[in-house]
mmCIF file of C-alpha atoms and ligand atoms in Angstrom:
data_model
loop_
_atom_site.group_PDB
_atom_site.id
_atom_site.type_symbol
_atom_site.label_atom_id
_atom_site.label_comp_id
_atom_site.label_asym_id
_atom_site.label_seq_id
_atom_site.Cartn_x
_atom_site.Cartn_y
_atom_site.Cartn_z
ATOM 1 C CA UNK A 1 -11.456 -3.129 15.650
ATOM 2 C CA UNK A 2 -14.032 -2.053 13.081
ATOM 3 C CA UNK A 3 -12.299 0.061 10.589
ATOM 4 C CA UNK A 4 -14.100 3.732 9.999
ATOM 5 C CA UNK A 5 -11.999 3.647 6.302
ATOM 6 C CA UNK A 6 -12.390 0.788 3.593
ATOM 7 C CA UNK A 7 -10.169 1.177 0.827
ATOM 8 C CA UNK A 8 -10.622 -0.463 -2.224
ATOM 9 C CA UNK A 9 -8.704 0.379 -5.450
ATOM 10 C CA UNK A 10 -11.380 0.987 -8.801
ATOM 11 C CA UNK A 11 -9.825 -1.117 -11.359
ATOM 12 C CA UNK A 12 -7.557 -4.371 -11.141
ATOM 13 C CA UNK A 13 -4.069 -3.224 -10.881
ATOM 14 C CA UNK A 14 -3.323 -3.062 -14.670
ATOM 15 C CA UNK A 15 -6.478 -0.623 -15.068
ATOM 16 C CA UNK A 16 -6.134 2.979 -14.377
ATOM 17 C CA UNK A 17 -5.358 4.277 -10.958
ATOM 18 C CA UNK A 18 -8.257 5.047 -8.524
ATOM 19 C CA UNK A 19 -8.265 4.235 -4.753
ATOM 20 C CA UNK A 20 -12.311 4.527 -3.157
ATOM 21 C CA UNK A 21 -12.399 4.465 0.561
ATOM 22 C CA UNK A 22 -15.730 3.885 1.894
ATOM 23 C CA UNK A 23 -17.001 5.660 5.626
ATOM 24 C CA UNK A 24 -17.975 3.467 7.953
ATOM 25 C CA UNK A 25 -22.103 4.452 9.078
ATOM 26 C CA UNK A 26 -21.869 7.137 6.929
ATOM 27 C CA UNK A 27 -23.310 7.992 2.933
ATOM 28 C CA UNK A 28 -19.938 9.057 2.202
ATOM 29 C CA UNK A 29 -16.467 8.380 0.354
ATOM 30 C CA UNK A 30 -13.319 9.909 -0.948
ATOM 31 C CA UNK A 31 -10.921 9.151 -4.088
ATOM 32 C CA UNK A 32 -7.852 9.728 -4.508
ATOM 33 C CA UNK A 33 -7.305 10.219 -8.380
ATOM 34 C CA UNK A 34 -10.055 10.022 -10.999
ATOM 35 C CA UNK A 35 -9.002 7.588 -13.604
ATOM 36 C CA UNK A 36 -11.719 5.036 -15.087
ATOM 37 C CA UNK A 37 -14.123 4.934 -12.845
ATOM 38 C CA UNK A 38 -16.875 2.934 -14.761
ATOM 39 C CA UNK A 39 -16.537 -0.192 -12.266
ATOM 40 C CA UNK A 40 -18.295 2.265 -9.503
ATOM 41 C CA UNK A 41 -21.551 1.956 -8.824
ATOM 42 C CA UNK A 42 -24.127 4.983 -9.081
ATOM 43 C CA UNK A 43 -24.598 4.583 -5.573
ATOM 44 C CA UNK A 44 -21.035 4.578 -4.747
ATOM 45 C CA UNK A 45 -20.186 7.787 -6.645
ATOM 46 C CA UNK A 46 -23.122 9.574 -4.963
ATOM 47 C CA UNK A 47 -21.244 9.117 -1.879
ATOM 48 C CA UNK A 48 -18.196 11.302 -3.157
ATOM 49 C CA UNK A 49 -17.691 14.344 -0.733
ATOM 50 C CA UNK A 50 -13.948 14.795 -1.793
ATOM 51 C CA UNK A 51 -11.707 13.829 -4.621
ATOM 52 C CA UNK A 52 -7.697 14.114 -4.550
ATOM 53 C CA UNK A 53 -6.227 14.490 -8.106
ATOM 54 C CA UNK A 54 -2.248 13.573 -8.173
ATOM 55 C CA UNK A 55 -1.386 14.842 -11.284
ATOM 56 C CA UNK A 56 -3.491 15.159 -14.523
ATOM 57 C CA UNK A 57 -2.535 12.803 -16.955
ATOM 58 C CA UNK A 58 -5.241 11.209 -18.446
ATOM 59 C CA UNK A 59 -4.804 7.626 -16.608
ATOM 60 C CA UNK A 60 -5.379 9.599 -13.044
ATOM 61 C CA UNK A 61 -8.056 12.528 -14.497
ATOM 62 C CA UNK A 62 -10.478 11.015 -17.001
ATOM 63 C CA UNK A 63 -13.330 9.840 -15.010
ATOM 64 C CA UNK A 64 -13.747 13.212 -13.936
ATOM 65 C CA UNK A 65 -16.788 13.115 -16.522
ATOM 66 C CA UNK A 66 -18.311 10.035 -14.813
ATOM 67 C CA UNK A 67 -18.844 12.303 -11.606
ATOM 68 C CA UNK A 68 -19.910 15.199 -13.814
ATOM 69 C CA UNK A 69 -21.954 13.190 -15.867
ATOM 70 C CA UNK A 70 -23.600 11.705 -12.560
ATOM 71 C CA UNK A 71 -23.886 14.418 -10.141
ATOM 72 C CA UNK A 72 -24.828 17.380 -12.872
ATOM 73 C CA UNK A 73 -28.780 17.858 -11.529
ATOM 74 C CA UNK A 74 -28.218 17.124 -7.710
ATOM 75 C CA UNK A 75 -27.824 19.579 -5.259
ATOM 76 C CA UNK A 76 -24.418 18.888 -4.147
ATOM 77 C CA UNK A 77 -21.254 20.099 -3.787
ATOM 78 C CA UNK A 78 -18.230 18.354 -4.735
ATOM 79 C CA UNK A 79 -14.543 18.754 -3.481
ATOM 80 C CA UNK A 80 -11.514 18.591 -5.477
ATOM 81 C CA UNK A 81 -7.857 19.318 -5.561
ATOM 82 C CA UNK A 82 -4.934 18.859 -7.097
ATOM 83 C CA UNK A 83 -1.460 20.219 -8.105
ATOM 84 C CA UNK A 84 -0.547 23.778 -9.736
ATOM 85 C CA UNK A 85 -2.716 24.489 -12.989
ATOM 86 C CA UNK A 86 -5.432 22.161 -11.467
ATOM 87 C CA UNK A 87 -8.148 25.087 -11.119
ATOM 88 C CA UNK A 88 -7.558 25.885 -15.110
ATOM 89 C CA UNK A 89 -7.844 22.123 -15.909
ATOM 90 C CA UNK A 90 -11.207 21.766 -14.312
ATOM 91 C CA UNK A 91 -12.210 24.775 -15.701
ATOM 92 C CA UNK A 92 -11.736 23.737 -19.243
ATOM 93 C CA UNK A 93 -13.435 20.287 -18.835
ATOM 94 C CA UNK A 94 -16.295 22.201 -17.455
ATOM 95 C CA UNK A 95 -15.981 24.329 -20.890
ATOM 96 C CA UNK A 96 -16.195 21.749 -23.222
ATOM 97 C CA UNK A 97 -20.227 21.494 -22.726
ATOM 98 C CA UNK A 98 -22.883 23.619 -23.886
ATOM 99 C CA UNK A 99 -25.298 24.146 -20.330
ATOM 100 C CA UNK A 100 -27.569 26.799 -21.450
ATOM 101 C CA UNK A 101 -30.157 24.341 -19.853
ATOM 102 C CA UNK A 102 -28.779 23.624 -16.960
ATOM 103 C CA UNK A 103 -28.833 26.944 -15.438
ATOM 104 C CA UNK A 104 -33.173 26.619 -15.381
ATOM 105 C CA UNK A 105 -32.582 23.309 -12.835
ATOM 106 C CA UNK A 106 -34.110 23.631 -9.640
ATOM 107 C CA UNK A 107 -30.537 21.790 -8.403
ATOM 108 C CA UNK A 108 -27.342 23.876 -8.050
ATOM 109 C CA UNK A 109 -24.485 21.139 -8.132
ATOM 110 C CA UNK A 110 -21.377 23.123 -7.412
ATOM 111 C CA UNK A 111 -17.730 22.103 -7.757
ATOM 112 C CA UNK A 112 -15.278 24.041 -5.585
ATOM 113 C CA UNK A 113 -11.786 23.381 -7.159
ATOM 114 C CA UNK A 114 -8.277 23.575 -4.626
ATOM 115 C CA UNK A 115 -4.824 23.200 -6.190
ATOM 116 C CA UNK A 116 -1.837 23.027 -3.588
ATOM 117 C CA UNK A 117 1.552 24.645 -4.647
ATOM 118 C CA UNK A 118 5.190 23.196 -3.371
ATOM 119 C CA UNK A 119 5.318 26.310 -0.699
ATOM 120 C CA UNK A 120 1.887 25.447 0.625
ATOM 121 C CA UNK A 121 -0.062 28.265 -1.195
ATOM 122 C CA UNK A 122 -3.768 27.006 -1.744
ATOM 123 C CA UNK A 123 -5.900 28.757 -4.558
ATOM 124 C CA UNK A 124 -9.566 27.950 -4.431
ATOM 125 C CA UNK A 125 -12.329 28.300 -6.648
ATOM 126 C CA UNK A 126 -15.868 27.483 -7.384
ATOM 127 C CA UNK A 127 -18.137 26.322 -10.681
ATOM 128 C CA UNK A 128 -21.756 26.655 -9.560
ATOM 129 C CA UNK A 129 -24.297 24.840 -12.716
ATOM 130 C CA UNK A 130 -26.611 27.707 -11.993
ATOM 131 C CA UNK A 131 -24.194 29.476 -13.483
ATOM 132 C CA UNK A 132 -23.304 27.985 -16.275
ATOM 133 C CA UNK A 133 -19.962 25.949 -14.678
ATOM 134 C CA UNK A 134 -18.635 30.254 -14.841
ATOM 135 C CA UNK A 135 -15.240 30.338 -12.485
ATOM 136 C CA UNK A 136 -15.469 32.034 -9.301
ATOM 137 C CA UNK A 137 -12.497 32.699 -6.588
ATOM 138 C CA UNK A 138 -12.883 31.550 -3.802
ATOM 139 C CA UNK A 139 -10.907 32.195 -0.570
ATOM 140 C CA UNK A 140 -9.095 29.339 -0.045
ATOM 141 C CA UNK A 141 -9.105 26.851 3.054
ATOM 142 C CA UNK A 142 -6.576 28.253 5.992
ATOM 143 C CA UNK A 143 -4.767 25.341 6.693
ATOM 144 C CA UNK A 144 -0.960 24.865 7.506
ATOM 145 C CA UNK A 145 1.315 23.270 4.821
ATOM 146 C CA UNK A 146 0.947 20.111 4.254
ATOM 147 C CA UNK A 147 -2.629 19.818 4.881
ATOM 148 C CA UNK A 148 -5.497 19.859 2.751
ATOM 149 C CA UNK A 149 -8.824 18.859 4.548
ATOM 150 C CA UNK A 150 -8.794 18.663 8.672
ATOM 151 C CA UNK A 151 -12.301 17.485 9.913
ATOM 152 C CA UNK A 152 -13.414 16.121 13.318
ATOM 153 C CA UNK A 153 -12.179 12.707 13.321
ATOM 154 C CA UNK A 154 -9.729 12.407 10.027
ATOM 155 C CA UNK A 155 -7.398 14.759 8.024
ATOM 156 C CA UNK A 156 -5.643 14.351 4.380
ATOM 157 C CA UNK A 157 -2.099 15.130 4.325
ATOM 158 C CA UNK A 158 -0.556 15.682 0.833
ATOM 159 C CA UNK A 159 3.022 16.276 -0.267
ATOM 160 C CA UNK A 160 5.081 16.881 -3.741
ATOM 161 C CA UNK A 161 7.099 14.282 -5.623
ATOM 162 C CA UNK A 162 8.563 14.881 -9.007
ATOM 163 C CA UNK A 163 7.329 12.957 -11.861
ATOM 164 C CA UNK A 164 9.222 15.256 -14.172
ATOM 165 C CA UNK A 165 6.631 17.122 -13.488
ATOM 166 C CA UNK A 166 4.783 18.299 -9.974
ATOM 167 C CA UNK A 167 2.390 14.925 -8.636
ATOM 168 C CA UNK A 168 0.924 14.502 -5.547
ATOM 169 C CA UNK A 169 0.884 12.047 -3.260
ATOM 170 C CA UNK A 170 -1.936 11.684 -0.078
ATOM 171 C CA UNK A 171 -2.675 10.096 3.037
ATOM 172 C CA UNK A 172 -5.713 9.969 5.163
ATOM 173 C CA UNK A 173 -5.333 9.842 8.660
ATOM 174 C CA UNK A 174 -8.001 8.857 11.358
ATOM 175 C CA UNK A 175 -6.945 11.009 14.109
ATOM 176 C CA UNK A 176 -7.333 8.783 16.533
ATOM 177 C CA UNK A 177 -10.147 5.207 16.516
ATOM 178 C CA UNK A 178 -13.126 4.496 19.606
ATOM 179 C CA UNK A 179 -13.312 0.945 19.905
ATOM 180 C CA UNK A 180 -16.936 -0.602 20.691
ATOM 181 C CA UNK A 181 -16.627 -2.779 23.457
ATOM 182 C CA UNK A 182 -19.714 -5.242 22.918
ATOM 183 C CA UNK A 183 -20.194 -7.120 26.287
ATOM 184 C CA UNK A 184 -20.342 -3.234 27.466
ATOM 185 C CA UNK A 185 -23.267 -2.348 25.367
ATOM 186 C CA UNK A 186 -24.916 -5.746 26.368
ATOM 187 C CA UNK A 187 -23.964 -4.841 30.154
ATOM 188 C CA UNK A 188 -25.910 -1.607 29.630
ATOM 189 C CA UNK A 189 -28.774 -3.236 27.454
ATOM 190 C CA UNK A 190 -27.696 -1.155 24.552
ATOM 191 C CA UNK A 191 -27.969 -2.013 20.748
ATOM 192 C CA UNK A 192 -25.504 -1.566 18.281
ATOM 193 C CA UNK A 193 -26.574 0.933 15.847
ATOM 194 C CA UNK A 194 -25.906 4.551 14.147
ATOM 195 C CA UNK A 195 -25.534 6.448 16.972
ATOM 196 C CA UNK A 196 -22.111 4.903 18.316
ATOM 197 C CA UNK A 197 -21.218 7.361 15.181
ATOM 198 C CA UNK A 198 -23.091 9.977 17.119
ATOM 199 C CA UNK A 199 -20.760 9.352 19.854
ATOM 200 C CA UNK A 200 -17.744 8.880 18.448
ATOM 201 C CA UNK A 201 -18.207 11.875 17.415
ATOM 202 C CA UNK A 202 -18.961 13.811 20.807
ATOM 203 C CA UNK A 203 -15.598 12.031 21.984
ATOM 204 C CA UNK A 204 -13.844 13.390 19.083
ATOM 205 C CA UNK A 205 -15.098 16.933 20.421
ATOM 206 C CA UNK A 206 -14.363 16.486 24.020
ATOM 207 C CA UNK A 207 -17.877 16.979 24.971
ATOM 208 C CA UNK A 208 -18.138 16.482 29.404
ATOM 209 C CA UNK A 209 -18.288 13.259 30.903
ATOM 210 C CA UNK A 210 -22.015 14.418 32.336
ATOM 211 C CA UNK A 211 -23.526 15.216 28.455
ATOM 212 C CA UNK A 212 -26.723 12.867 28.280
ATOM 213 C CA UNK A 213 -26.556 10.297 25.632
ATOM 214 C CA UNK A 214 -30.110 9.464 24.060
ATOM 215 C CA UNK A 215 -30.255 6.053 22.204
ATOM 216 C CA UNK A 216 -33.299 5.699 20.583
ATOM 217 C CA UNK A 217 -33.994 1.624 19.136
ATOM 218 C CA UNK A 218 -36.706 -0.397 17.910
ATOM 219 C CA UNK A 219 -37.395 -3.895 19.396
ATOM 220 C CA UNK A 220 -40.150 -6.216 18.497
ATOM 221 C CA UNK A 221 -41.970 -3.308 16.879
ATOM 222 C CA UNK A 222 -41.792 -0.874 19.734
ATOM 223 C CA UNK A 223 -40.067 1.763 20.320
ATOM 224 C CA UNK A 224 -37.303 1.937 22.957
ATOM 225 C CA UNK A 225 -35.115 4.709 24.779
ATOM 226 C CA UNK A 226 -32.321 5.006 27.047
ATOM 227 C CA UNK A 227 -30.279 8.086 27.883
ATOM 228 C CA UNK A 228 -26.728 6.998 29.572
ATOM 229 C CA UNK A 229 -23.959 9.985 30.445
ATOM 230 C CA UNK A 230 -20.974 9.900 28.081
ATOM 231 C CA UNK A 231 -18.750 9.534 30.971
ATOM 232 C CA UNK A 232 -20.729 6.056 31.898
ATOM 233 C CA UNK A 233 -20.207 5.154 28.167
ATOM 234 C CA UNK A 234 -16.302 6.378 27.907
ATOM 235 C CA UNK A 235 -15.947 3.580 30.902
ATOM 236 C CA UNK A 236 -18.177 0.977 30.147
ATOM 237 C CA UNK A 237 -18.346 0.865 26.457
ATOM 238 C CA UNK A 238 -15.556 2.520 24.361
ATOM 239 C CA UNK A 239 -11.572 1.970 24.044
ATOM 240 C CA UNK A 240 -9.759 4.543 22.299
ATOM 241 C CA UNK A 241 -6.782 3.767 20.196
ATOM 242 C CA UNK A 242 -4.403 5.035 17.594
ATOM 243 C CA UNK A 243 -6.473 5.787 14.045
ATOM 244 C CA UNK A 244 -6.185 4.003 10.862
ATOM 245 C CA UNK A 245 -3.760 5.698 8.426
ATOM 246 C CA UNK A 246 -3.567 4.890 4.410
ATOM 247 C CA UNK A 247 -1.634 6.056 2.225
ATOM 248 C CA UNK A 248 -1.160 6.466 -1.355
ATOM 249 C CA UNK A 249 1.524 7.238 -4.120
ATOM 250 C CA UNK A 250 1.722 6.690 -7.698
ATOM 251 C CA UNK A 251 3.838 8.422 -10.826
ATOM 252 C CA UNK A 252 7.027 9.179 -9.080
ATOM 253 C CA UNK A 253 10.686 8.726 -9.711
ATOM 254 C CA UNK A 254 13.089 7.198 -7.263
ATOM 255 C CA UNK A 255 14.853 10.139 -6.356
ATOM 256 C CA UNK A 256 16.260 10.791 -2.789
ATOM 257 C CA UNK A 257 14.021 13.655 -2.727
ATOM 258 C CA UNK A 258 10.603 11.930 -3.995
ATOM 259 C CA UNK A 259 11.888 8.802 -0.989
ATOM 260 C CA UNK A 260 12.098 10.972 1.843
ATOM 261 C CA UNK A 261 9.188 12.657 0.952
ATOM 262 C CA UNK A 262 7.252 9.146 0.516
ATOM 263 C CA UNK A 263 9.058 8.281 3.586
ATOM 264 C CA UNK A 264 7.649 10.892 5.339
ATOM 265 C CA UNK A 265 3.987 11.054 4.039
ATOM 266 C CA UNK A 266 3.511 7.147 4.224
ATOM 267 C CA UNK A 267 4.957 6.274 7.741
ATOM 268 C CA UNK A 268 3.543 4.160 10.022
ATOM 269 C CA UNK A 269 -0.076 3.287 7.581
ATOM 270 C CA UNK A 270 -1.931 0.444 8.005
ATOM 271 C CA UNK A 271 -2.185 0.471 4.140
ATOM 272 C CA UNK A 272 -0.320 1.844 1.817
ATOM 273 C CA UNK A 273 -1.204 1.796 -1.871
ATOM 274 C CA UNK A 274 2.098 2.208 -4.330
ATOM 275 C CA UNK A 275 2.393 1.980 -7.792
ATOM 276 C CA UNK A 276 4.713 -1.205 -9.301
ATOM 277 C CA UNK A 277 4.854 -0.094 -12.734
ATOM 278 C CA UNK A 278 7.902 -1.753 -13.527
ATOM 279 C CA UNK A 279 10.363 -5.421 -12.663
ATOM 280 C CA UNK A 280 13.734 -4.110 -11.343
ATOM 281 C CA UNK A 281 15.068 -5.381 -14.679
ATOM 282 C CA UNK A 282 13.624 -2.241 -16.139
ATOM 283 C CA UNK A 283 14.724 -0.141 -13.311
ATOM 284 C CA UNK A 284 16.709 2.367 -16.064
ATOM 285 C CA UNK A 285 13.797 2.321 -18.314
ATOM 286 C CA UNK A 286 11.658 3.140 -14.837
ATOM 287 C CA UNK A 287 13.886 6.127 -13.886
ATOM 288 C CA UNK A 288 13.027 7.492 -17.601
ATOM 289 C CA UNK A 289 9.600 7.295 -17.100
ATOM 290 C CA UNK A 290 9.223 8.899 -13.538
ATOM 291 C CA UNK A 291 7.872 5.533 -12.345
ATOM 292 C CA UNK A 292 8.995 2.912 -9.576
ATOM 293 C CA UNK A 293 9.611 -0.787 -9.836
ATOM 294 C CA UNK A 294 8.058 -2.951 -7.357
ATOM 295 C CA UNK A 295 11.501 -3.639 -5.882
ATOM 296 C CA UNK A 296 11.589 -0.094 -4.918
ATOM 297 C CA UNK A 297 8.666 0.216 -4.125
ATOM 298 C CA UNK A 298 8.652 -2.618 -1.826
ATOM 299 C CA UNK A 299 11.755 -1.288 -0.207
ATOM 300 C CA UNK A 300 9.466 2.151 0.483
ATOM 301 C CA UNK A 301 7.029 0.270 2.215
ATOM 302 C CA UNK A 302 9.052 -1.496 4.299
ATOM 303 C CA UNK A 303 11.345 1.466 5.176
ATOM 304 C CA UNK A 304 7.994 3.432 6.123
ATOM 305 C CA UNK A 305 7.124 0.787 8.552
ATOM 306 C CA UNK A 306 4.110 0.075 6.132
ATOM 307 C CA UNK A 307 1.707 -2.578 7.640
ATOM 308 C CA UNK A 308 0.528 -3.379 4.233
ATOM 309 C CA UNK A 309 1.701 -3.123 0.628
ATOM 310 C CA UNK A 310 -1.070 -3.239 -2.007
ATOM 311 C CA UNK A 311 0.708 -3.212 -5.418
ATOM 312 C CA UNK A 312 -1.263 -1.375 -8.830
ATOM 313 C CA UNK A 313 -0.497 0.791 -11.614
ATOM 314 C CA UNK A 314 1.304 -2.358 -13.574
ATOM 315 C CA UNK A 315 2.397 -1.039 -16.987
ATOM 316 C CA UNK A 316 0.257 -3.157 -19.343
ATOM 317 C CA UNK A 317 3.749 -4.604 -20.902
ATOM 318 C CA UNK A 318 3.552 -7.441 -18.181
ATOM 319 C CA UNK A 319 -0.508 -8.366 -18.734
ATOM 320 C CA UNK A 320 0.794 -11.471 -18.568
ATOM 321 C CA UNK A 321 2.784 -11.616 -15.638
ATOM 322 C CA UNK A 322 1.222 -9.578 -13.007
ATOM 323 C CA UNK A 323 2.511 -12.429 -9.986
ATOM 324 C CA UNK A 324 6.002 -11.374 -11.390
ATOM 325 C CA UNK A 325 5.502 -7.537 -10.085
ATOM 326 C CA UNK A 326 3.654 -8.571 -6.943
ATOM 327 C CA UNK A 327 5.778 -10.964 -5.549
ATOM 328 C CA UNK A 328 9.008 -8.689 -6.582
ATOM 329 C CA UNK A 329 7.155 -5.776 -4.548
ATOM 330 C CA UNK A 330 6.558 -8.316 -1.479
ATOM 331 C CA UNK A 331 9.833 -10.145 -1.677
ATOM 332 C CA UNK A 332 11.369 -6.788 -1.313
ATOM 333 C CA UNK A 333 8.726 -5.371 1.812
ATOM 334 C CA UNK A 334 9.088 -8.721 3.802
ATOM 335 C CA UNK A 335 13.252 -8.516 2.907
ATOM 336 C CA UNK A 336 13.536 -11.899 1.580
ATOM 337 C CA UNK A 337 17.020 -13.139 -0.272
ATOM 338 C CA UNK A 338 15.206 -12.704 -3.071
ATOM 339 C CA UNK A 339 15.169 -8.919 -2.895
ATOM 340 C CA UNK A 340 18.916 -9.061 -3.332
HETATM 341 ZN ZN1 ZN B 401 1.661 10.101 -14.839
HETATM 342 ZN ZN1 ZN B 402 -0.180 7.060 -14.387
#
């Protein structure tokens, strides 16, 4: 199966956090948290449609300059939230420049700013450069708790954990994943290309077996076109199956409260992405500090049915002995003795 989502965390795992998943055929991505984010391209931070803030320390909210700094000029509109207070927090980056200039550009980039609180309440707002980054309610989304962005073919879930104070933790679900059969498209003399997107899509929508498909192609420098009903494609081409879930958490204590709520949020991914800031030697020292060992948070992953642990947020005390953390993490998801 051809993954729609391609994860990739910013930074090696000592760096700050930062997760980047990639679209599949599409000029777009998400992150979850904005920590350093000078290892993305240009290119790649153009393709930001949404970013998902867990908590604003600086490690996890920095690099919101690098998409200012990038996207300021463009007619876009960015997408962020975060926990309670998050609205004021963008708003005073945005005040710490002087953009009596930027309200002459042509563009209009626009940042509309959601923070989540623990009973579900969104509070929206916008910054628009035209003028001047000024706040502006906004109603927010209507979505039921729990959920912060629900589009065609994926949703993010979020959820609270305490890291002494409020931090968020997010998944992003594929709803559900269209498999491309290729002997089918051969069958039917039909290139790979864009437009399975296009399809995927009408699936996602229920469109009628009997909608016309148009696939339009170019072959030995003509121009080719076939129109096949959905239905014909549904049997000859596609396979649906369950969608690709990842998950991600970072900052949080090991409480029983902040484990069933990890529990809950991270069950069943494909990936899931959990900090190992500390050895299980230093699991009082952890505790202190709101963070998890990698024994713990192997145990998580494995208890969530995880299909895959990737290990980051290592606090820079073990530079030298990142293996230690990983393996500690893994010996603990794949229960070996050495978990204890
Ligand atoms: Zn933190
Ligand atoms: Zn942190």
């Amino acid at each position: 199966m051809k993954p729609l989502f391609h994860p990739r965390l910013v930074n090696d795992p000592f760096g700050d956090p930062g997760l980047y998943i990639d679209f599949l055929f599409d000029r777009r991505a998400i992150l979850f948290d904005l920590g350093d984010l000078s290892p993305l391209s240009a290119r790649q931070i153009l393709k930001v449609s949404h970013a998902f803030v867990s908590h604003t320390h600086m490690d996890h909210f920095a690099g919101f300059d690098t998409l200012l700094r990038l996207l300021l000029g463009r007619e876009k509109v960015l997408h962020l939230y975060g926990p309670p207070g998050f609205i004021d927090r963008v708003g005073h980056k945005l005040a710490a420049y002087t953009w009596n200039l930027v309200a002459n550009y042509q563009s209009d980039f626009v940042v509309q700013a959601t923070e989540v609180h623990p009973d579900g309440t969104l509070l929206a707002a916008e910054f628009r450069s035209r003028t001047e980054f000024r706040r502006v309610p906004l109603d927010p989304p209507d979505m039921p708790a729990g959920l912060l962005l629900d589009e065609e073919t994926f949703q993010v879930r979020v959820t609270f954990l305490d890291h002494q104070i409020p931090c968020l933790a997010f998944a992003l679900e594929e709803k559900f994943h269209v498999n491309v059969w290729k002997n089918g498209l051969e069958d039917l003399g039909l290139p790979t290309g864009p437009w399975l997107r296009e399809l995927k899509s009408a699936v996602a929508r229920g469109e009628p077996d009997g909608m016309p498909v148009s696939v339009r192609w170019r072959e030995n420098g003509s121009f080719l076109e076939r129109t096949v009903s959905l239905g014909d494609l549904k049997e000859k081409v596609l396979r649906i199956v369950p969608g690709q879930k990842i998950a991600y958490v970072t900052d949080v204590g090991y409480t029983p409260e902040n484990v069933k709520a990890i529990l809950d949020l991270a069950w069943g991914a494909d990936s899931l992405f959990i900090e190992t800031a500390f050895t299980h030697e230093e699991e009082r020292r952890a505790a202190e500090k709101y963070h998890l060992t990698a024994r713990q948070a192997g145990k998580l992953a494995r208890a969530a049915g995880a299909k895959r642990l990737i290990p980051f947020h290592f606090s820079p005390k073990h530079s030298a002995e990142g293996d230690r953390l990983v393996n500690e993490a893994m010996a603990a998801f794949e229960q070996s003795p050495a978990a204890g």
